[in-house]
mmCIF file of N, CA, C and O in Angstrom:
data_model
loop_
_atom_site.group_PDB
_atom_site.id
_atom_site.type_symbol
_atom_site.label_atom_id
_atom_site.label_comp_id
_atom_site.label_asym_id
_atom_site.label_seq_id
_atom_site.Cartn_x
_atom_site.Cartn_y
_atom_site.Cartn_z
ATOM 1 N N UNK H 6 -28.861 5.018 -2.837
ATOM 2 C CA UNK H 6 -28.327 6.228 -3.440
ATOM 3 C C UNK H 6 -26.834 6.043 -3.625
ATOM 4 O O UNK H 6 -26.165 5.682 -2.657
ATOM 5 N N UNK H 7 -26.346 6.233 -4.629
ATOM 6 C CA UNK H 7 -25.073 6.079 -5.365
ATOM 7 C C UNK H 7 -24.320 7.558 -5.536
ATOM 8 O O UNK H 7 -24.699 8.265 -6.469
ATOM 9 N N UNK H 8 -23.373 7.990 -4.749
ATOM 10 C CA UNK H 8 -22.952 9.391 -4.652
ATOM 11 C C UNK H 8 -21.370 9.282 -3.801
ATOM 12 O O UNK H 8 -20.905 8.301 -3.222
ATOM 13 N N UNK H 9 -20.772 10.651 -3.969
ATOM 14 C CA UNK H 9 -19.645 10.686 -3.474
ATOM 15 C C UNK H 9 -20.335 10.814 -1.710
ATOM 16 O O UNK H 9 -21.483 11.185 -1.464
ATOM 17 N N UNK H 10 -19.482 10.478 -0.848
ATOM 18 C CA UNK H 10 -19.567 10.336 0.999
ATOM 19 C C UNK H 10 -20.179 11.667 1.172
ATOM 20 O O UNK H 10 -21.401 11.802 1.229
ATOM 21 N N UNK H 11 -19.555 12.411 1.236
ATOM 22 C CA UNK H 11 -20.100 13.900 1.646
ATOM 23 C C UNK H 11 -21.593 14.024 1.355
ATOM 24 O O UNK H 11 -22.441 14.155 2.238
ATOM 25 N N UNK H 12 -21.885 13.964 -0.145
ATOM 26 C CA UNK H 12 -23.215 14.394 -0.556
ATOM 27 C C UNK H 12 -24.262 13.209 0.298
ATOM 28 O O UNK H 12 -25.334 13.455 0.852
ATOM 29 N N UNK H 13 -23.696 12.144 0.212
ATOM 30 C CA UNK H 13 -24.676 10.713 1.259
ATOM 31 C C UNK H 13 -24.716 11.852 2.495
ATOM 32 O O UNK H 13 -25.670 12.612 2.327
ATOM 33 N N UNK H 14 -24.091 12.102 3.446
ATOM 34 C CA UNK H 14 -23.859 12.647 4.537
ATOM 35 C C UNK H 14 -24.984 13.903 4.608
ATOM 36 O O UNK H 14 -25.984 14.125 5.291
ATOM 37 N N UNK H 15 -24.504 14.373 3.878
ATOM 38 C CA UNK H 15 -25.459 16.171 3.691
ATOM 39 C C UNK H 15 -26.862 15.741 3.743
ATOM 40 O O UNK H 15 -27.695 16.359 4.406
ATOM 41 N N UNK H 16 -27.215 14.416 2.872
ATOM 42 C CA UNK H 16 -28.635 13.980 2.982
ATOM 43 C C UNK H 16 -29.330 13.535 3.835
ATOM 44 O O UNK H 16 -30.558 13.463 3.868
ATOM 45 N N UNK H 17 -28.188 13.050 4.947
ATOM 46 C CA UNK H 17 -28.687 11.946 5.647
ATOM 47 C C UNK H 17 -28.865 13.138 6.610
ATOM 48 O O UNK H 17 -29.973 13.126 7.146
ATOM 49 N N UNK H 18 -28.099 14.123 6.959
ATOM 50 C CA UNK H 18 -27.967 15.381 7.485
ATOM 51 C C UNK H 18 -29.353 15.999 8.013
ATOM 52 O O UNK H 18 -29.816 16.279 9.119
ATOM 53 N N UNK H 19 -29.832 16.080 6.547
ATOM 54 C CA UNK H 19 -30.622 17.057 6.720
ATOM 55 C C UNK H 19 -32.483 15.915 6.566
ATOM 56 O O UNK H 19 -33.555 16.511 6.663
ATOM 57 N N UNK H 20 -32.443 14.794 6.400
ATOM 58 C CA UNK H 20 -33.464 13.993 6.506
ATOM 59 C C UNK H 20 -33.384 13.505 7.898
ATOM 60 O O UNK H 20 -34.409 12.875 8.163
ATOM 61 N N UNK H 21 -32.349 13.568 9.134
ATOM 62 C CA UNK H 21 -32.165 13.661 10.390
ATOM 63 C C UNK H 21 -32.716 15.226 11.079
ATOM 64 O O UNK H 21 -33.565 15.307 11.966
ATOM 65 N N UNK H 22 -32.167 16.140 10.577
ATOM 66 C CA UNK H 22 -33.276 17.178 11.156
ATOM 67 C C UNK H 22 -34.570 17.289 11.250
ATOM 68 O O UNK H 22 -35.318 17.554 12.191
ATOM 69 N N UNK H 23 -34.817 16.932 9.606
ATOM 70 C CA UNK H 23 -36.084 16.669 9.200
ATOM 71 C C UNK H 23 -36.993 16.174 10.570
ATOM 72 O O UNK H 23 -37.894 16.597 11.294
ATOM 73 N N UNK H 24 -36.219 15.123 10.425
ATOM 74 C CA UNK H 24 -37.011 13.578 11.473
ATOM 75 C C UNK H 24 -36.949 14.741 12.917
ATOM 76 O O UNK H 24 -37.882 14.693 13.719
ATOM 77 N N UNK H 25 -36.316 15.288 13.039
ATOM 78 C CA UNK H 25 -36.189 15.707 14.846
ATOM 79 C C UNK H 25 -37.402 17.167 14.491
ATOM 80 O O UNK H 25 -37.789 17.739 15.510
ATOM 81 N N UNK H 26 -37.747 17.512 13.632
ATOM 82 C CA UNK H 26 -38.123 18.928 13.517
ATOM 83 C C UNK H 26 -39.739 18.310 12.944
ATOM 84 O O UNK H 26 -40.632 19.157 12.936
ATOM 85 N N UNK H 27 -40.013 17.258 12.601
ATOM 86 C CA UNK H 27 -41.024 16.373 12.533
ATOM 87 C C UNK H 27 -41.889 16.137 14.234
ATOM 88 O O UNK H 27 -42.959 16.383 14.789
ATOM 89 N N UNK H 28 -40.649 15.545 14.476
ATOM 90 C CA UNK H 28 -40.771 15.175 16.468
ATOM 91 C C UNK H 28 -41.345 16.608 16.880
ATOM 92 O O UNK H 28 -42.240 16.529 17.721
ATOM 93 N N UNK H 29 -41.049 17.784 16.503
ATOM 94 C CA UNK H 29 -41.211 18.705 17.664
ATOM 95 C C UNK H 29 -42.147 19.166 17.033
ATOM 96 O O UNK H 29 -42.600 20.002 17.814
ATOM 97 N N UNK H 30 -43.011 19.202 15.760
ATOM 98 C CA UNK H 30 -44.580 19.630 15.403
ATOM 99 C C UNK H 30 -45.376 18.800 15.905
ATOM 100 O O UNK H 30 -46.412 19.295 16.350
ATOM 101 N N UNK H 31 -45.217 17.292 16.025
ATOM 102 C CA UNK H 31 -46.032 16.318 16.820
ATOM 103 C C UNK H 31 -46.532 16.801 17.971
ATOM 104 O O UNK H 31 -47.709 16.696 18.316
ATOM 105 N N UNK H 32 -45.308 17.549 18.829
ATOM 106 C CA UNK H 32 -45.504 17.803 20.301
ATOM 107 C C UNK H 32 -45.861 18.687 20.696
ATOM 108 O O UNK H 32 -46.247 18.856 21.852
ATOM 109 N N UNK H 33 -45.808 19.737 19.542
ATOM 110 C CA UNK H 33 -46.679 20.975 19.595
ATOM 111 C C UNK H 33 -47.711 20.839 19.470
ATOM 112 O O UNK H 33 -48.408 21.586 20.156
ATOM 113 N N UNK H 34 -48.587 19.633 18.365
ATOM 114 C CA UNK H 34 -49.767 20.013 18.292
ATOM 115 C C UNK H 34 -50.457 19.349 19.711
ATOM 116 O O UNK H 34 -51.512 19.671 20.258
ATOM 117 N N UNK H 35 -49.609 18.456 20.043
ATOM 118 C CA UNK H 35 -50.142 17.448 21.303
ATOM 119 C C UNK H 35 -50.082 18.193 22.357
ATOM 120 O O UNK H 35 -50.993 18.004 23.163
ATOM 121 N N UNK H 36 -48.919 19.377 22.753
ATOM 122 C CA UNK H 36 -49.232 20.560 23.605
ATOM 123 C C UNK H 36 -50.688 21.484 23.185
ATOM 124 O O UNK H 36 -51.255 22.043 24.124
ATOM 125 N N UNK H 37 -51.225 21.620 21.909
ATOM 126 C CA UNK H 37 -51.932 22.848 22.072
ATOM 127 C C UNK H 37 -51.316 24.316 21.551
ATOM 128 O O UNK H 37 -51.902 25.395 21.464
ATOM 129 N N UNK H 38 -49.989 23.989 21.249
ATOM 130 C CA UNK H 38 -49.361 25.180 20.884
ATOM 131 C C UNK H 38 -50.248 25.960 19.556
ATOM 132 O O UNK H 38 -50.946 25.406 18.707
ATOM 133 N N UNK H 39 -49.936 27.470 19.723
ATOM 134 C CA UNK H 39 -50.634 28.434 18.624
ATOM 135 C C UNK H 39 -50.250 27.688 17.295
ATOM 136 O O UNK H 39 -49.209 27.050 17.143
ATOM 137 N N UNK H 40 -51.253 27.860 16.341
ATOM 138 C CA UNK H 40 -51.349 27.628 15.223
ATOM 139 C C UNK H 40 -50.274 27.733 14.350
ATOM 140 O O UNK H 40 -49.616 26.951 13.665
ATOM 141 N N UNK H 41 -50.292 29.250 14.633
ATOM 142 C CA UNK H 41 -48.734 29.816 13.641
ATOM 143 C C UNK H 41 -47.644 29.260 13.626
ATOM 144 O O UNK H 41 -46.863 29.084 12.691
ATOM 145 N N UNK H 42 -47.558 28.845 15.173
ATOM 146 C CA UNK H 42 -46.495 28.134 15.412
ATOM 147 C C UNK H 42 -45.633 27.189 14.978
ATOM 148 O O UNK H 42 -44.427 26.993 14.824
ATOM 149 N N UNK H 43 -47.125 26.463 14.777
ATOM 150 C CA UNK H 43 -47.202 24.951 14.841
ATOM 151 C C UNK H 43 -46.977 24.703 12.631
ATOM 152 O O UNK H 43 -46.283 23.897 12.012
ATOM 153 N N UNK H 44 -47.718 25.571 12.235
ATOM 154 C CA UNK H 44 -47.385 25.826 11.153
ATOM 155 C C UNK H 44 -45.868 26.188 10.372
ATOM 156 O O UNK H 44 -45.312 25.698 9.389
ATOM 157 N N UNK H 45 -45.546 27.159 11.206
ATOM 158 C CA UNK H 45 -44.262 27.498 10.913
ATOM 159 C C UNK H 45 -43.033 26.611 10.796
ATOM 160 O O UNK H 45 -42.024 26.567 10.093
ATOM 161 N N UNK H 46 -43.731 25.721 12.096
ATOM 162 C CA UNK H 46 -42.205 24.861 11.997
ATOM 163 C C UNK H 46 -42.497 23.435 11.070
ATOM 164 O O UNK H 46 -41.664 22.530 11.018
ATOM 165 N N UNK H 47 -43.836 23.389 10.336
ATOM 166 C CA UNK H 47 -44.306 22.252 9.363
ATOM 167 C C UNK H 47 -43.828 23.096 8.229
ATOM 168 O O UNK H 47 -43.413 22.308 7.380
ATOM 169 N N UNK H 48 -43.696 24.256 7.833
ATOM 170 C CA UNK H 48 -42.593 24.673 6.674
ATOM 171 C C UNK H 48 -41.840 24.194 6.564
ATOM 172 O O UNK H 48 -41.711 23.449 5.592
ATOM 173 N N UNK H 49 -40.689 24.370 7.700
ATOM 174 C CA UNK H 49 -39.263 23.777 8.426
ATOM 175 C C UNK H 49 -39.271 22.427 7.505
ATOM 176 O O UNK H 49 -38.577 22.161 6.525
ATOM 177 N N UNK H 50 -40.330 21.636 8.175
ATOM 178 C CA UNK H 50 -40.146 20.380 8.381
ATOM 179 C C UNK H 50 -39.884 19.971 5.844
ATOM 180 O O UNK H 50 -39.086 19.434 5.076
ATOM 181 N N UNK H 51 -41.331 20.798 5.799
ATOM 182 C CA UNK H 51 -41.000 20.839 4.524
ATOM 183 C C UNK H 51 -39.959 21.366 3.970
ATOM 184 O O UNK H 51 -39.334 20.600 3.236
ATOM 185 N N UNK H 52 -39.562 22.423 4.076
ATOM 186 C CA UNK H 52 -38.476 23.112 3.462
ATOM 187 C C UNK H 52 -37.377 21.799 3.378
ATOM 188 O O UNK H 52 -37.075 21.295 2.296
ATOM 189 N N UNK H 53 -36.856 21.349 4.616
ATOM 190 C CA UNK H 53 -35.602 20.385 5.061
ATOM 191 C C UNK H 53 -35.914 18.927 4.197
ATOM 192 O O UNK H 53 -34.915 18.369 3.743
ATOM 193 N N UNK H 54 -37.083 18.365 3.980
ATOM 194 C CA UNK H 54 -37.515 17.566 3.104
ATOM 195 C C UNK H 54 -37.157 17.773 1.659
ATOM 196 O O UNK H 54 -36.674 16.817 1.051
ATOM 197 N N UNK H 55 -37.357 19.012 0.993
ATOM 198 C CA UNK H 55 -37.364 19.365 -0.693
ATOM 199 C C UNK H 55 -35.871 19.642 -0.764
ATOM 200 O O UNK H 55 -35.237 19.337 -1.774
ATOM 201 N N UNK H 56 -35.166 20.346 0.533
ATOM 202 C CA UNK H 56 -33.822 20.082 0.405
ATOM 203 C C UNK H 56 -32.895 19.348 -0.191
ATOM 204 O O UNK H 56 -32.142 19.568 -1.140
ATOM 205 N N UNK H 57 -33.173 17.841 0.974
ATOM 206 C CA UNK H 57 -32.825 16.657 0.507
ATOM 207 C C UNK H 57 -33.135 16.065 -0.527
ATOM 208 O O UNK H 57 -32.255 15.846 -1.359
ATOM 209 N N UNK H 58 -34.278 15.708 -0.722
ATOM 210 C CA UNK H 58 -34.703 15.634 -2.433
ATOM 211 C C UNK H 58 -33.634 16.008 -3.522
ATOM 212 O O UNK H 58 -32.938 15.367 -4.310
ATOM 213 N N UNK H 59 -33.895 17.917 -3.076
ATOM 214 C CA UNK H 59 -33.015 18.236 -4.530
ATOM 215 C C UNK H 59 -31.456 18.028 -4.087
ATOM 216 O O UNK H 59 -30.712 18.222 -5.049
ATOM 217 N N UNK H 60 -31.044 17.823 -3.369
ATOM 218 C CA UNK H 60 -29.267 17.015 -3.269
ATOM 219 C C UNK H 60 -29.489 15.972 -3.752
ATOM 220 O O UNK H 60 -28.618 15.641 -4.556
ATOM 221 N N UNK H 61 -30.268 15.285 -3.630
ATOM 222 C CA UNK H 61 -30.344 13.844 -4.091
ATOM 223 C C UNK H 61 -30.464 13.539 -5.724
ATOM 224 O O UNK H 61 -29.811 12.680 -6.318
ATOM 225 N N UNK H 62 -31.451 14.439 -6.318
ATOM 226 C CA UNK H 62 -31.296 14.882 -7.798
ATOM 227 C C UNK H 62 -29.564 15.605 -8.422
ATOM 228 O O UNK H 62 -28.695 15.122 -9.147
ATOM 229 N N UNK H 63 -29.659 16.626 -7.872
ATOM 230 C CA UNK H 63 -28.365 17.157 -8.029
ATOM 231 C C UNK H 63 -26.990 16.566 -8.149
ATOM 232 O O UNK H 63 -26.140 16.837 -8.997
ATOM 233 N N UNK H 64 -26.902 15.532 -6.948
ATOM 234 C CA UNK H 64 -25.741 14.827 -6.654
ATOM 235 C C UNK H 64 -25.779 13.346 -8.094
ATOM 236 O O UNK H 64 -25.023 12.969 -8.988
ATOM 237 N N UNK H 65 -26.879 13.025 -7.654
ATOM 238 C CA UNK H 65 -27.269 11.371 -8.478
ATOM 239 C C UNK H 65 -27.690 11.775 -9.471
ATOM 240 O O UNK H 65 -28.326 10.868 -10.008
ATOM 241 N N UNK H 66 -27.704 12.925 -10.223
ATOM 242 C CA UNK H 66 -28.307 13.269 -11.599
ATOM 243 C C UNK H 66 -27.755 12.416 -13.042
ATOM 244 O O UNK H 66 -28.554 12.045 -13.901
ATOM 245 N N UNK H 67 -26.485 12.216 -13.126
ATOM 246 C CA UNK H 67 -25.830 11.994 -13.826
ATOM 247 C C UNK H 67 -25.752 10.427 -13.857
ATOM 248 O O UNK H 67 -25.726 9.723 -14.866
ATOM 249 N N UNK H 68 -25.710 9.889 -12.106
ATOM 250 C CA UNK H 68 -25.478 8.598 -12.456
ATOM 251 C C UNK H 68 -27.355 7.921 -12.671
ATOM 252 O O UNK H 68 -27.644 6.750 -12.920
ATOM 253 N N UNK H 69 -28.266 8.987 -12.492
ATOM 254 C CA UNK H 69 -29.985 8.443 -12.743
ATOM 255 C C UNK H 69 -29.821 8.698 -14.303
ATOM 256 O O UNK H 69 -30.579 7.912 -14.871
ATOM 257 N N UNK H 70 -29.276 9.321 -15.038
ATOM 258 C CA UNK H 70 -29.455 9.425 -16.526
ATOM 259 C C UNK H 70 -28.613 8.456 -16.937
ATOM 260 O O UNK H 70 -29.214 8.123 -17.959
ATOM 261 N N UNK H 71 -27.640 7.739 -16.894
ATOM 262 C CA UNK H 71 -26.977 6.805 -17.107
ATOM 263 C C UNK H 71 -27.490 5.575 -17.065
ATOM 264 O O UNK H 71 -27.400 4.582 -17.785
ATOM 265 N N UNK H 72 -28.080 5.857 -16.017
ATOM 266 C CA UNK H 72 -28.592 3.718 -15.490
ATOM 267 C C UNK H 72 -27.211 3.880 -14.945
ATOM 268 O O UNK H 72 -26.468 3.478 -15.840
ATOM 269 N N UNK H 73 -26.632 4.194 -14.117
ATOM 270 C CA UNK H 73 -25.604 3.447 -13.274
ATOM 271 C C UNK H 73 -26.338 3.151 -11.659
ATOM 272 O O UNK H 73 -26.366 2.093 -11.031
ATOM 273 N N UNK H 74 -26.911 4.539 -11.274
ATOM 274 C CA UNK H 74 -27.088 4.377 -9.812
ATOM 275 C C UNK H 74 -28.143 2.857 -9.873
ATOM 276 O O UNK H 74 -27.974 1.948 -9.061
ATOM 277 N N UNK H 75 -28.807 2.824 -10.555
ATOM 278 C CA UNK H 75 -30.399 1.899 -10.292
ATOM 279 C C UNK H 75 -29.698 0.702 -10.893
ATOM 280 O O UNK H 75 -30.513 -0.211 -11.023
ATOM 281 N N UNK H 76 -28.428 0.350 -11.330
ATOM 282 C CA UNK H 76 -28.520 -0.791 -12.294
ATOM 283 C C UNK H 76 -28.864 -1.090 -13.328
ATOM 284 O O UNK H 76 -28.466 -2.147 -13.817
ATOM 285 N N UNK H 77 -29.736 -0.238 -14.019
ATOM 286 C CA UNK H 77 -30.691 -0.534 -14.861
ATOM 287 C C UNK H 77 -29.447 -0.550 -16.152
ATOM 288 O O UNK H 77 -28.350 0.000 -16.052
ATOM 289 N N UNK H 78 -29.891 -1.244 -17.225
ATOM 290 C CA UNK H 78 -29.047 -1.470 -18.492
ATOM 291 C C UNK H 78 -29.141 -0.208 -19.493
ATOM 292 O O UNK H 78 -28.378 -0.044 -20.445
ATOM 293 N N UNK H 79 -30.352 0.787 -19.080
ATOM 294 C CA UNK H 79 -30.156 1.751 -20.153
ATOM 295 C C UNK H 79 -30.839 3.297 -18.938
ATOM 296 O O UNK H 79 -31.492 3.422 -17.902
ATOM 297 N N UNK H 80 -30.119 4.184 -19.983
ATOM 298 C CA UNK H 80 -29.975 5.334 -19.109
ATOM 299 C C UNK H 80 -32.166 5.888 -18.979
ATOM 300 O O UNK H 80 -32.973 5.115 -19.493
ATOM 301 N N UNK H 81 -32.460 6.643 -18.569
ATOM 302 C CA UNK H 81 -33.434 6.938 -18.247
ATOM 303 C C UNK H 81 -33.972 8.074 -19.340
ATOM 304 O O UNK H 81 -33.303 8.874 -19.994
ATOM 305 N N UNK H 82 -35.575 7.845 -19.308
ATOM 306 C CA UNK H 82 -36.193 8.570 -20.268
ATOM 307 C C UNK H 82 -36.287 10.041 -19.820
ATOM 308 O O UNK H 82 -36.346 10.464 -18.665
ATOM 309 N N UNK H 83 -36.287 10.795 -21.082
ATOM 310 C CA UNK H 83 -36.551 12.232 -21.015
ATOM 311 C C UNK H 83 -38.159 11.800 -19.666
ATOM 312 O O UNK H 83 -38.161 11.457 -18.484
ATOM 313 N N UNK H 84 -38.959 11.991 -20.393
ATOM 314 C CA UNK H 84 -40.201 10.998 -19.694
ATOM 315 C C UNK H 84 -39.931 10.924 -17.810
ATOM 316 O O UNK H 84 -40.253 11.594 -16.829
ATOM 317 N N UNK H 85 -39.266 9.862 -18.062
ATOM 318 C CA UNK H 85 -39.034 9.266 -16.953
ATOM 319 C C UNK H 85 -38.109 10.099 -15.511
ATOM 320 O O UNK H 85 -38.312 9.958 -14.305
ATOM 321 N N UNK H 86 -37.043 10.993 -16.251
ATOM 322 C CA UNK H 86 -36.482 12.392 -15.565
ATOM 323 C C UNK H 86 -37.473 13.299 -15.674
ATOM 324 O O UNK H 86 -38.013 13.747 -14.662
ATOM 325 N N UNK H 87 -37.727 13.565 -16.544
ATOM 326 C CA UNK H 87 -39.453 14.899 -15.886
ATOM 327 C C UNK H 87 -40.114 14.386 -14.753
ATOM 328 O O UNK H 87 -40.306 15.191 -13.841
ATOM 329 N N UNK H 88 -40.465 13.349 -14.618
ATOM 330 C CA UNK H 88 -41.635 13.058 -13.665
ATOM 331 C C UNK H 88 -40.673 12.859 -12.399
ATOM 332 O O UNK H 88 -41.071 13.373 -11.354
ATOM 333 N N UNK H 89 -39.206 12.033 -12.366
ATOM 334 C CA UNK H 89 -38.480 12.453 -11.160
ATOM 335 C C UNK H 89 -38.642 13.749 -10.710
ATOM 336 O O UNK H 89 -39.092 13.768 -9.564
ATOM 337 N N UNK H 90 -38.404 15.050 -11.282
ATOM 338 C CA UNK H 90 -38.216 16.139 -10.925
ATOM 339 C C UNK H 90 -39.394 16.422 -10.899
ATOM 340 O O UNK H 90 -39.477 17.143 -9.904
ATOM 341 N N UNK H 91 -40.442 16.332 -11.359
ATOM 342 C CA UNK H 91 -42.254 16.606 -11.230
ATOM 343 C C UNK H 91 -42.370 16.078 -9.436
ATOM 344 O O UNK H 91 -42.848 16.858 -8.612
ATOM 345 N N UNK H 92 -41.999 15.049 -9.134
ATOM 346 C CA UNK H 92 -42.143 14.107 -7.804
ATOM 347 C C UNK H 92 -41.905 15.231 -6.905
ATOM 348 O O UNK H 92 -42.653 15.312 -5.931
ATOM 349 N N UNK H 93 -40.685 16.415 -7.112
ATOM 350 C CA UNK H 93 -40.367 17.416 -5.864
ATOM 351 C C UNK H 93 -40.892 18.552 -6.159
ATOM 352 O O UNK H 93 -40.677 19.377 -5.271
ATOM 353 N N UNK H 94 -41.635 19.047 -7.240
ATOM 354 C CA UNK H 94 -41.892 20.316 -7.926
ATOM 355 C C UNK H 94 -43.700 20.331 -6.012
ATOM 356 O O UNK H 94 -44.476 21.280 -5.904
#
């Protein structure tokens, strides 16, 4: 990912909660904990996932339509940006 420090950071941020809020539905279900519970915090876990995603679109948008972030020699298809953003829909 090709971005100013901060926005790297915010991602890495919140795909680190992710990971710890991942850890603690594991251990709920391995406790037995109520359903709701256990559900509720697999929202979490999603919500903090689509987060990152869309920073990652947001931030790298410009340099994924370019071809700068990927290297690539030519900027990216209408096509090819729908189905990025289809990937988090």
């Amino acid at each position: 990912m090709v971005g100013d420090q901060d926005a790297i950071e915010a991602v890495l941020n919140r795909l680190r909660r992710a990971q710890g809020q991942l850890g603690g539905v594991i251990s709920m279900i391995e406790q037995g904990r109520d359903c709701k519970d256990v559900v509720t915090q697999l929202a979490a876990v999603s919500r903090a996932l689509d987060r990152a995603g869309f920073k990652i679109v947001a931030t790298g948008l410009r340099d994924c339509v370019t071809g700068e972030a990927s290297g690539a020699d030519k900027p990216m298809t209408e096509a090819e940006l729908e189905k990025l953003f289809l990937a988090l829909a």
